Amino acid sequence: MKAFFDERQLGHNPHTYFRRGAAMPHQEQPERAIILRDMLLKNGFPIEQPRDLGDTPIKAVHNPAYVDFLRDAHARFVADAGPEALAIPTCHPGRRRGREPSDIHGQLGWWMTDTSTPLTEGSWTAAYWSAQTALAAAEDVMQGARASYGLSRPPGHHAMADCANGFCFFNNAALAAHHMRRTWSKVALLDVDVHTGNGSMDIFYDRGDVFFCSLHPDPKTYPTFYLGHAEETGEGDGEGCTLNVLLKQGDGETEVLRALERGLSAITGFGAEALVISLGFDMASDDPLAAVKVDAEGFSAMAAQIAGLGLPTVLVQEGGYLGPSLANNAEAFLTRFRKEIENQ
Ligand SMILES: [Zn+2]
């Protein structure tokens, strides 16, 4: 199983965001990707650099104006506010009745939903190559690989078609799933990051060709809030093609594996021909954003269950922060997944 990674993803370097009423150190650090890359090297995964597919596959999912905004937003912001200022929105349009302004401060609020996506000088380049990394893994599987891993960073699953959210700019897993529709008529996207894949859900909510399932604690009480409720099942052509399986905060492996089984059986029922996994490791007991308790053995068991579907699978890296077991958990999942598919 190949992995894809591009060092330009390290250039997004946010140091601060606002949470619980205070400026906090930002958890989505470049070091995460270095730890994961070193784990891949240690375990003999071949790592390739993604090729550049341009922005067409990104604009196929995201609002083209949002993509164009991100390209030079940081440069425009510092030209106005100075290099030390934080490119974080401080005003928002509410529920989107209105028009995009031309002022950079107004635009930040228009295209970003919260304070967790501060733009730094390398943010556009990092987000762009994070997207290309997921697309490269998708192409690898479209060309016949049984599975492929995209070490994408910054993560993507909270990004919606027209806005950044929850550390995410481009929805890498959604880009992969949409791209894979060129080869398969039915694709499933399964999100096992501890947070709801709210952006992915929103992108595919009215589509019947991509089934979306996410496992996460109740969004009534757990970030990123707002979306991911059990009664949200899709609409229009997508009716019945969204499944949110709710966990309880504090749940352990048994409950998580049971929820995963429910998701996998729905994916089989949908008739998926290929699979994308939004692969977060923040279900770990010692993750800084932990809400449930999974250890390395649990991640290994999850990998075996997912591999058991026997589908061409793209694994796209999402969350999993700088807790002590990040490398161990990623290693447990990816080496087990590789072993299972080699034995099939
Ligand atoms: Zn997460």
mmCIF file of C-alpha atoms and ligand atoms in Angstrom:
data_model
loop_
_atom_site.group_PDB
_atom_site.id
_atom_site.type_symbol
_atom_site.label_atom_id
_atom_site.label_comp_id
_atom_site.label_asym_id
_atom_site.label_seq_id
_atom_site.Cartn_x
_atom_site.Cartn_y
_atom_site.Cartn_z
ATOM 1 C CA MET A 1 0.000 0.000 0.000
ATOM 2 C CA LYS A 2 1.412 3.322 -1.127
ATOM 3 C CA ALA A 3 1.238 6.575 0.781
ATOM 4 C CA PHE A 4 1.223 10.086 -0.643
ATOM 5 C CA PHE A 5 2.725 13.106 1.073
ATOM 6 C CA ASP A 6 4.028 16.513 0.079
ATOM 7 C CA GLU A 7 6.252 18.626 2.337
ATOM 8 C CA ARG A 8 4.617 21.831 1.121
ATOM 9 C CA GLN A 9 1.742 20.860 3.430
ATOM 10 C CA LEU A 10 3.949 21.820 6.387
ATOM 11 C CA GLY A 11 3.783 25.498 5.385
ATOM 12 C CA HIS A 12 0.433 26.161 7.113
ATOM 13 C CA ASN A 13 1.661 27.249 10.506
ATOM 14 C CA PRO A 14 -1.150 28.563 12.725
ATOM 15 C CA HIS A 15 -0.118 29.384 16.277
ATOM 16 C CA THR A 16 -3.313 30.734 17.828
ATOM 17 C CA TYR A 17 -7.069 30.431 17.657
ATOM 18 C CA PHE A 18 -9.907 31.287 20.009
ATOM 19 C CA ARG A 19 -11.711 28.690 22.066
ATOM 20 C CA ARG A 20 -13.758 28.867 25.249
ATOM 21 C CA GLY A 21 -13.307 32.612 25.338
ATOM 22 C CA ALA A 22 -9.539 32.694 25.152
ATOM 23 C CA ALA A 23 -6.662 32.712 22.716
ATOM 24 C CA MET A 24 -5.299 29.161 22.713
ATOM 25 C CA PRO A 25 -2.346 27.416 21.101
ATOM 26 C CA HIS A 26 -3.513 25.934 17.795
ATOM 27 C CA GLN A 27 -3.586 22.142 17.837
ATOM 28 C CA GLU A 28 -3.310 21.509 14.103
ATOM 29 C CA GLN A 29 0.466 21.757 13.903
ATOM 30 C CA PRO A 30 2.836 20.754 11.060
ATOM 31 C CA GLU A 31 4.553 18.398 13.509
ATOM 32 C CA ARG A 32 1.546 16.068 13.243
ATOM 33 C CA ALA A 33 2.373 15.348 9.629
ATOM 34 C CA ILE A 34 6.067 14.853 10.385
ATOM 35 C CA ILE A 35 5.191 12.268 13.060
ATOM 36 C CA LEU A 36 2.898 10.442 10.646
ATOM 37 C CA ARG A 37 5.427 10.578 7.790
ATOM 38 C CA ASP A 38 8.151 9.153 10.051
ATOM 39 C CA MET A 39 5.789 6.358 11.101
ATOM 40 C CA LEU A 40 5.234 5.518 7.408
ATOM 41 C CA LEU A 41 8.978 5.419 6.739
ATOM 42 C CA LYS A 42 9.610 3.248 9.799
ATOM 43 C CA ASN A 43 7.014 0.736 8.595
ATOM 44 C CA GLY A 44 8.226 0.577 5.000
ATOM 45 C CA PHE A 45 5.289 2.277 3.293
ATOM 46 C CA PRO A 46 6.469 3.660 -0.056
ATOM 47 C CA ILE A 47 5.851 7.416 -0.020
ATOM 48 C CA GLU A 48 5.220 9.253 -3.277
ATOM 49 C CA GLN A 49 4.736 12.910 -3.962
ATOM 50 C CA PRO A 50 1.336 13.706 -5.456
ATOM 51 C CA ARG A 51 1.244 15.035 -8.997
ATOM 52 C CA ASP A 52 -0.473 18.334 -9.626
ATOM 53 C CA LEU A 53 -3.974 17.926 -11.038
ATOM 54 C CA GLY A 54 -4.558 21.680 -10.921
ATOM 55 C CA ASP A 55 -7.534 23.362 -9.314
ATOM 56 C CA THR A 56 -10.204 21.846 -11.588
ATOM 57 C CA PRO A 57 -10.924 18.854 -9.302
ATOM 58 C CA ILE A 58 -10.982 21.233 -6.298
ATOM 59 C CA LYS A 59 -13.423 23.589 -8.015
ATOM 60 C CA ALA A 60 -15.565 20.577 -8.963
ATOM 61 C CA VAL A 61 -16.535 20.360 -5.268
ATOM 62 C CA HIS A 62 -15.822 23.823 -3.868
ATOM 63 C CA ASN A 63 -17.287 27.155 -4.902
ATOM 64 C CA PRO A 64 -14.696 28.473 -7.411
ATOM 65 C CA ALA A 65 -14.902 31.950 -5.832
ATOM 66 C CA TYR A 66 -13.959 30.444 -2.443
ATOM 67 C CA VAL A 67 -10.956 28.694 -3.995
ATOM 68 C CA ASP A 68 -9.834 31.924 -5.686
ATOM 69 C CA PHE A 69 -10.309 33.879 -2.435
ATOM 70 C CA LEU A 70 -8.008 31.512 -0.515
ATOM 71 C CA ARG A 71 -5.232 31.776 -3.102
ATOM 72 C CA ASP A 72 -4.204 35.333 -2.190
ATOM 73 C CA ALA A 73 -6.215 36.076 0.968
ATOM 74 C CA HIS A 74 -3.215 36.008 3.297
ATOM 75 C CA ALA A 75 -1.185 38.387 1.131
ATOM 76 C CA ARG A 76 -4.129 40.790 0.901
ATOM 77 C CA PHE A 77 -4.723 40.560 4.648
ATOM 78 C CA VAL A 78 -1.158 41.358 5.710
ATOM 79 C CA ALA A 79 -0.986 44.188 3.173
ATOM 80 C CA ASP A 80 -3.799 45.786 5.142
ATOM 81 C CA ALA A 81 -3.345 44.592 8.734
ATOM 82 C CA GLY A 82 0.400 44.002 8.933
ATOM 83 C CA PRO A 83 2.454 40.822 9.102
ATOM 84 C CA GLU A 84 1.930 40.188 12.829
ATOM 85 C CA ALA A 85 -1.892 40.339 12.728
ATOM 86 C CA LEU A 86 -3.872 37.105 12.847
ATOM 87 C CA ALA A 87 -5.830 36.465 9.655
ATOM 88 C CA ILE A 88 -8.909 35.350 11.588
ATOM 89 C CA PRO A 89 -12.379 36.680 10.788
ATOM 90 C CA THR A 90 -13.932 39.039 13.296
ATOM 91 C CA CYS A 91 -17.243 39.624 11.530
ATOM 92 C CA HIS A 92 -19.724 37.233 9.886
ATOM 93 C CA PRO A 93 -22.732 37.536 7.608
ATOM 94 C CA GLY A 94 -25.008 35.446 9.832
ATOM 95 C CA ARG A 95 -27.107 33.131 7.731
ATOM 96 C CA ARG A 96 -25.828 34.181 4.380
ATOM 97 C CA ARG A 97 -28.454 36.647 3.300
ATOM 98 C CA GLY A 98 -26.153 39.168 1.723
ATOM 99 C CA ARG A 99 -23.333 39.469 -0.754
ATOM 100 C CA GLU A 100 -19.635 38.889 -0.652
ATOM 101 C CA PRO A 101 -17.886 42.206 0.038
ATOM 102 C CA SER A 102 -14.610 43.204 -1.612
ATOM 103 C CA ASP A 103 -12.877 44.181 1.666
ATOM 104 C CA ILE A 104 -10.510 41.458 2.928
ATOM 105 C CA HIS A 105 -11.844 41.587 6.516
ATOM 106 C CA GLY A 106 -15.406 41.189 5.296
ATOM 107 C CA GLN A 107 -14.326 38.390 2.995
ATOM 108 C CA LEU A 108 -12.633 36.444 5.797
ATOM 109 C CA GLY A 109 -15.965 36.342 7.627
ATOM 110 C CA TRP A 110 -17.814 35.468 4.415
ATOM 111 C CA TRP A 111 -15.679 32.431 3.601
ATOM 112 C CA MET A 112 -14.771 31.232 7.129
ATOM 113 C CA THR A 113 -17.151 30.104 9.831
ATOM 114 C CA ASP A 114 -14.952 30.238 12.932
ATOM 115 C CA THR A 115 -11.549 31.285 14.293
ATOM 116 C CA SER A 116 -9.818 27.947 13.801
ATOM 117 C CA THR A 117 -8.541 28.549 10.267
ATOM 118 C CA PRO A 118 -6.080 31.430 10.628
ATOM 119 C CA LEU A 119 -4.267 32.027 7.361
ATOM 120 C CA THR A 120 -0.499 32.048 7.409
ATOM 121 C CA GLU A 121 1.863 32.732 4.551
ATOM 122 C CA GLY A 122 2.000 29.065 3.536
ATOM 123 C CA SER A 123 -1.665 28.198 4.141
ATOM 124 C CA TRP A 124 -2.835 28.282 0.516
ATOM 125 C CA THR A 125 0.073 26.131 -0.659
ATOM 126 C CA ALA A 126 -0.403 23.666 2.220
ATOM 127 C CA ALA A 127 -4.165 23.357 1.653
ATOM 128 C CA TYR A 128 -3.629 23.004 -2.106
ATOM 129 C CA TRP A 129 -1.140 20.149 -1.694
ATOM 130 C CA SER A 130 -3.255 18.546 1.001
ATOM 131 C CA ALA A 131 -6.031 18.364 -1.605
ATOM 132 C CA GLN A 132 -3.627 17.053 -4.284
ATOM 133 C CA THR A 133 -2.411 14.403 -1.815
ATOM 134 C CA ALA A 134 -5.927 13.017 -1.339
ATOM 135 C CA LEU A 135 -6.568 13.191 -5.100
ATOM 136 C CA ALA A 136 -3.330 11.285 -5.781
ATOM 137 C CA ALA A 137 -4.392 8.512 -3.410
ATOM 138 C CA ALA A 138 -7.766 8.412 -5.180
ATOM 139 C CA GLU A 139 -6.062 8.156 -8.595
ATOM 140 C CA ASP A 140 -3.834 5.360 -7.310
ATOM 141 C CA VAL A 141 -6.910 3.321 -6.364
ATOM 142 C CA MET A 142 -8.715 4.269 -9.584
ATOM 143 C CA GLN A 143 -5.720 2.831 -11.434
ATOM 144 C CA GLY A 144 -6.084 -0.505 -9.660
ATOM 145 C CA ALA A 145 -4.434 -0.316 -6.237
ATOM 146 C CA ARG A 146 -6.520 -2.071 -3.598
ATOM 147 C CA ALA A 147 -5.911 0.797 -1.163
ATOM 148 C CA SER A 148 -3.901 3.978 -0.808
ATOM 149 C CA TYR A 149 -3.200 6.450 1.998
ATOM 150 C CA GLY A 150 -3.158 10.218 1.549
ATOM 151 C CA LEU A 151 -1.272 11.916 4.374
ATOM 152 C CA SER A 152 -3.241 15.110 3.939
ATOM 153 C CA ARG A 153 -2.643 18.077 6.194
ATOM 154 C CA PRO A 154 -4.332 20.490 6.972
ATOM 155 C CA PRO A 155 -7.312 18.151 7.384
ATOM 156 C CA GLY A 156 -10.483 18.569 5.348
ATOM 157 C CA HIS A 157 -13.697 17.008 6.607
ATOM 158 C CA HIS A 158 -15.144 20.143 8.240
ATOM 159 C CA ALA A 159 -14.688 22.293 5.121
ATOM 160 C CA MET A 160 -17.904 22.895 3.228
ATOM 161 C CA ALA A 161 -18.268 23.720 -0.450
ATOM 162 C CA ASP A 162 -17.986 27.435 0.252
ATOM 163 C CA CYS A 163 -16.313 27.854 3.615
ATOM 164 C CA ALA A 164 -13.434 26.911 5.865
ATOM 165 C CA ASN A 165 -14.376 25.386 9.223
ATOM 166 C CA GLY A 166 -12.770 23.469 12.086
ATOM 167 C CA PHE A 167 -9.059 23.599 11.016
ATOM 168 C CA CYS A 168 -10.083 22.660 7.424
ATOM 169 C CA PHE A 169 -9.869 24.554 4.103
ATOM 170 C CA PHE A 170 -10.469 22.048 1.298
ATOM 171 C CA ASN A 171 -12.474 18.905 1.922
ATOM 172 C CA ASN A 172 -9.834 16.409 0.843
ATOM 173 C CA ALA A 173 -11.959 13.285 1.425
ATOM 174 C CA ALA A 174 -14.905 14.783 -0.452
ATOM 175 C CA LEU A 175 -12.581 15.706 -3.334
ATOM 176 C CA ALA A 176 -11.375 12.089 -3.437
ATOM 177 C CA ALA A 177 -14.926 10.683 -3.311
ATOM 178 C CA HIS A 178 -16.174 13.005 -6.054
ATOM 179 C CA HIS A 179 -13.104 12.289 -8.217
ATOM 180 C CA MET A 180 -13.625 8.528 -7.814
ATOM 181 C CA ARG A 181 -17.079 8.832 -9.363
ATOM 182 C CA ARG A 182 -15.249 8.908 -12.697
ATOM 183 C CA THR A 183 -14.519 5.210 -12.158
ATOM 184 C CA TRP A 184 -17.358 4.001 -9.931
ATOM 185 C CA SER A 185 -21.039 4.899 -9.931
ATOM 186 C CA LYS A 186 -21.497 4.468 -6.172
ATOM 187 C CA VAL A 187 -18.911 5.628 -3.666
ATOM 188 C CA ALA A 188 -19.154 5.683 0.138
ATOM 189 C CA LEU A 189 -17.396 8.118 2.451
ATOM 190 C CA LEU A 190 -16.998 6.871 6.013
ATOM 191 C CA ASP A 191 -15.754 9.302 8.640
ATOM 192 C CA VAL A 192 -14.109 7.763 11.715
ATOM 193 C CA ASP A 193 -12.548 10.966 13.013
ATOM 194 C CA VAL A 194 -14.074 11.683 16.438
ATOM 195 C CA HIS A 195 -15.648 14.869 15.096
ATOM 196 C CA THR A 196 -18.569 14.868 12.727
ATOM 197 C CA GLY A 197 -17.683 15.194 9.063
ATOM 198 C CA ASN A 198 -20.051 18.139 8.844
ATOM 199 C CA GLY A 199 -18.479 19.546 5.696
ATOM 200 C CA SER A 200 -18.594 16.203 3.888
ATOM 201 C CA MET A 201 -22.184 15.678 4.967
ATOM 202 C CA ASP A 202 -23.189 19.088 3.696
ATOM 203 C CA ILE A 203 -21.434 18.564 0.356
ATOM 204 C CA PHE A 204 -23.140 15.229 -0.363
ATOM 205 C CA TYR A 205 -26.449 15.786 1.454
ATOM 206 C CA ASP A 206 -28.573 15.911 -1.692
ATOM 207 C CA ARG A 207 -26.621 13.395 -3.740
ATOM 208 C CA GLY A 208 -27.590 9.774 -4.236
ATOM 209 C CA ASP A 209 -24.238 8.705 -5.700
ATOM 210 C CA VAL A 210 -22.094 9.210 -2.586
ATOM 211 C CA PHE A 211 -23.193 7.636 0.683
ATOM 212 C CA PHE A 212 -21.928 9.468 3.748
ATOM 213 C CA CYS A 213 -21.584 8.000 7.235
ATOM 214 C CA SER A 214 -19.958 9.579 10.284
ATOM 215 C CA LEU A 215 -19.383 8.266 13.819
ATOM 216 C CA HIS A 216 -19.189 10.995 16.466
ATOM 217 C CA PRO A 217 -20.617 12.204 19.795
ATOM 218 C CA ASP A 218 -23.900 14.117 19.770
ATOM 219 C CA PRO A 219 -23.360 17.515 18.085
ATOM 220 C CA LYS A 220 -25.782 19.049 20.606
ATOM 221 C CA THR A 221 -22.937 18.980 23.124
ATOM 222 C CA TYR A 222 -19.748 18.301 21.180
ATOM 223 C CA PRO A 223 -17.901 20.457 18.616
ATOM 224 C CA THR A 224 -18.118 21.194 15.781
ATOM 225 C CA PHE A 225 -21.859 21.416 16.610
ATOM 226 C CA TYR A 226 -24.791 22.215 14.270
ATOM 227 C CA LEU A 227 -24.682 19.223 11.890
ATOM 228 C CA GLY A 228 -24.395 15.466 12.339
ATOM 229 C CA HIS A 229 -27.693 14.694 14.077
ATOM 230 C CA ALA A 230 -29.182 11.206 13.876
ATOM 231 C CA GLU A 231 -32.332 12.431 12.123
ATOM 232 C CA GLU A 232 -30.314 13.993 9.261
ATOM 233 C CA THR A 233 -30.541 11.322 6.565
ATOM 234 C CA GLY A 234 -30.138 13.289 3.327
ATOM 235 C CA GLU A 235 -32.581 15.077 1.064
ATOM 236 C CA GLY A 236 -33.809 14.945 -2.522
ATOM 237 C CA ASP A 237 -31.752 12.427 -4.517
ATOM 238 C CA GLY A 238 -29.677 11.934 -1.352
ATOM 239 C CA GLU A 239 -32.581 10.874 0.883
ATOM 240 C CA GLY A 240 -31.380 7.858 2.875
ATOM 241 C CA CYS A 241 -27.742 8.372 1.807
ATOM 242 C CA THR A 242 -26.538 10.080 5.002
ATOM 243 C CA LEU A 243 -26.078 8.165 8.248
ATOM 244 C CA ASN A 244 -24.894 9.748 11.493
ATOM 245 C CA VAL A 245 -24.145 7.130 14.125
ATOM 246 C CA LEU A 246 -23.960 8.858 17.484
ATOM 247 C CA LEU A 247 -21.496 7.866 20.170
ATOM 248 C CA LYS A 248 -21.600 8.934 23.798
ATOM 249 C CA GLN A 249 -18.708 10.920 25.196
ATOM 250 C CA GLY A 250 -16.640 8.438 27.181
ATOM 251 C CA ASP A 251 -17.558 5.483 24.971
ATOM 252 C CA GLY A 252 -14.866 2.828 24.608
ATOM 253 C CA GLU A 253 -13.831 0.408 21.905
ATOM 254 C CA THR A 254 -16.841 -1.869 22.229
ATOM 255 C CA GLU A 255 -19.294 0.929 21.480
ATOM 256 C CA VAL A 256 -17.119 2.388 18.724
ATOM 257 C CA LEU A 257 -16.710 -0.973 16.985
ATOM 258 C CA ARG A 258 -20.461 -1.569 17.220
ATOM 259 C CA ALA A 259 -21.135 1.856 15.678
ATOM 260 C CA LEU A 260 -18.596 1.106 12.957
ATOM 261 C CA GLU A 261 -20.316 -2.187 12.191
ATOM 262 C CA ARG A 262 -23.581 -0.294 11.743
ATOM 263 C CA GLY A 263 -21.933 2.134 9.352
ATOM 264 C CA LEU A 264 -20.263 -0.603 7.330
ATOM 265 C CA SER A 265 -23.464 -2.563 7.003
ATOM 266 C CA ALA A 266 -25.263 0.561 5.719
ATOM 267 C CA ILE A 267 -22.464 1.075 3.181
ATOM 268 C CA THR A 268 -22.902 -2.504 1.987
ATOM 269 C CA GLY A 269 -26.679 -1.974 1.792
ATOM 270 C CA PHE A 270 -26.106 1.119 -0.346
ATOM 271 C CA GLY A 271 -24.114 -0.997 -2.807
ATOM 272 C CA ALA A 272 -20.902 1.044 -2.629
ATOM 273 C CA GLU A 273 -18.271 0.009 -5.172
ATOM 274 C CA ALA A 274 -15.451 2.018 -3.626
ATOM 275 C CA LEU A 275 -14.745 3.597 -0.269
ATOM 276 C CA VAL A 276 -13.104 6.720 1.134
ATOM 277 C CA ILE A 277 -12.227 6.823 4.812
ATOM 278 C CA SER A 278 -11.894 10.137 6.625
ATOM 279 C CA LEU A 279 -9.250 8.752 8.941
ATOM 280 C CA GLY A 280 -8.805 10.674 12.174
ATOM 281 C CA PHE A 281 -6.944 9.338 15.169
ATOM 282 C CA ASP A 282 -8.596 11.688 17.648
ATOM 283 C CA MET A 283 -10.805 8.906 19.010
ATOM 284 C CA ALA A 284 -7.660 8.083 21.003
ATOM 285 C CA SER A 285 -8.044 8.139 24.796
ATOM 286 C CA ASP A 286 -5.096 10.527 25.148
ATOM 287 C CA ASP A 287 -5.820 12.820 22.213
ATOM 288 C CA PRO A 288 -5.893 16.501 23.283
ATOM 289 C CA LEU A 289 -9.428 16.710 21.821
ATOM 290 C CA ALA A 290 -10.482 13.273 23.117
ATOM 291 C CA ALA A 291 -14.146 12.453 23.621
ATOM 292 C CA VAL A 292 -14.078 8.646 23.366
ATOM 293 C CA LYS A 293 -11.523 6.048 24.371
ATOM 294 C CA VAL A 294 -9.875 3.982 21.682
ATOM 295 C CA ASP A 295 -6.339 2.615 22.007
ATOM 296 C CA ALA A 296 -3.968 1.063 19.460
ATOM 297 C CA GLU A 297 -5.706 -2.296 19.686
ATOM 298 C CA GLY A 298 -9.026 -0.609 18.942
ATOM 299 C CA PHE A 299 -7.619 1.209 15.908
ATOM 300 C CA SER A 300 -6.247 -2.102 14.656
ATOM 301 C CA ALA A 301 -9.674 -3.721 15.071
ATOM 302 C CA MET A 302 -11.300 -0.819 13.202
ATOM 303 C CA ALA A 303 -8.840 -1.306 10.334
ATOM 304 C CA ALA A 304 -9.674 -5.010 10.118
ATOM 305 C CA GLN A 305 -13.418 -4.312 10.070
ATOM 306 C CA ILE A 306 -13.088 -1.697 7.321
ATOM 307 C CA ALA A 307 -10.712 -3.833 5.223
ATOM 308 C CA GLY A 308 -13.232 -6.659 5.577
ATOM 309 C CA LEU A 309 -15.601 -4.833 3.223
ATOM 310 C CA GLY A 310 -13.202 -5.784 0.421
ATOM 311 C CA LEU A 311 -13.703 -2.478 -1.423
ATOM 312 C CA PRO A 312 -11.087 -0.346 -3.213
ATOM 313 C CA THR A 313 -10.288 2.099 -0.411
ATOM 314 C CA VAL A 314 -8.730 5.540 -0.144
ATOM 315 C CA LEU A 315 -7.614 6.482 3.365
ATOM 316 C CA VAL A 316 -7.452 10.243 3.834
ATOM 317 C CA GLN A 317 -5.818 11.673 6.944
ATOM 318 C CA GLU A 318 -8.023 13.965 9.022
ATOM 319 C CA GLY A 319 -7.517 14.805 12.729
ATOM 320 C CA GLY A 320 -5.496 13.210 15.508
ATOM 321 C CA TYR A 321 -3.466 15.711 17.484
ATOM 322 C CA LEU A 322 -0.239 15.827 19.434
ATOM 323 C CA GLY A 323 -1.042 13.243 22.098
ATOM 324 C CA PRO A 324 1.579 10.676 23.118
ATOM 325 C CA SER A 325 0.023 7.812 21.143
ATOM 326 C CA LEU A 326 -0.553 9.460 17.741
ATOM 327 C CA ALA A 327 2.225 7.522 15.970
ATOM 328 C CA ASN A 328 1.318 4.222 17.688
ATOM 329 C CA ASN A 329 -2.339 4.502 16.796
ATOM 330 C CA ALA A 330 -1.654 5.423 13.186
ATOM 331 C CA GLU A 331 0.839 2.576 12.937
ATOM 332 C CA ALA A 332 -1.656 0.127 14.461
ATOM 333 C CA PHE A 333 -4.353 1.118 11.984
ATOM 334 C CA LEU A 334 -2.269 1.326 8.809
ATOM 335 C CA THR A 335 -0.120 -1.781 9.329
ATOM 336 C CA ARG A 336 -3.216 -3.845 10.187
ATOM 337 C CA PHE A 337 -5.063 -2.488 7.165
ATOM 338 C CA ARG A 338 -2.106 -3.362 4.923
ATOM 339 C CA LYS A 339 -1.873 -6.868 6.419
ATOM 340 C CA GLU A 340 -5.598 -7.516 5.971
ATOM 341 C CA ILE A 341 -5.663 -6.487 2.305
ATOM 342 C CA GLU A 342 -2.529 -8.502 1.547
ATOM 343 C CA ASN A 343 -4.278 -11.571 2.952
ATOM 344 C CA GLN A 344 -7.434 -11.103 0.915
HETATM 345 ZN ZN ZN B 1 -11.331 15.455 14.614
#
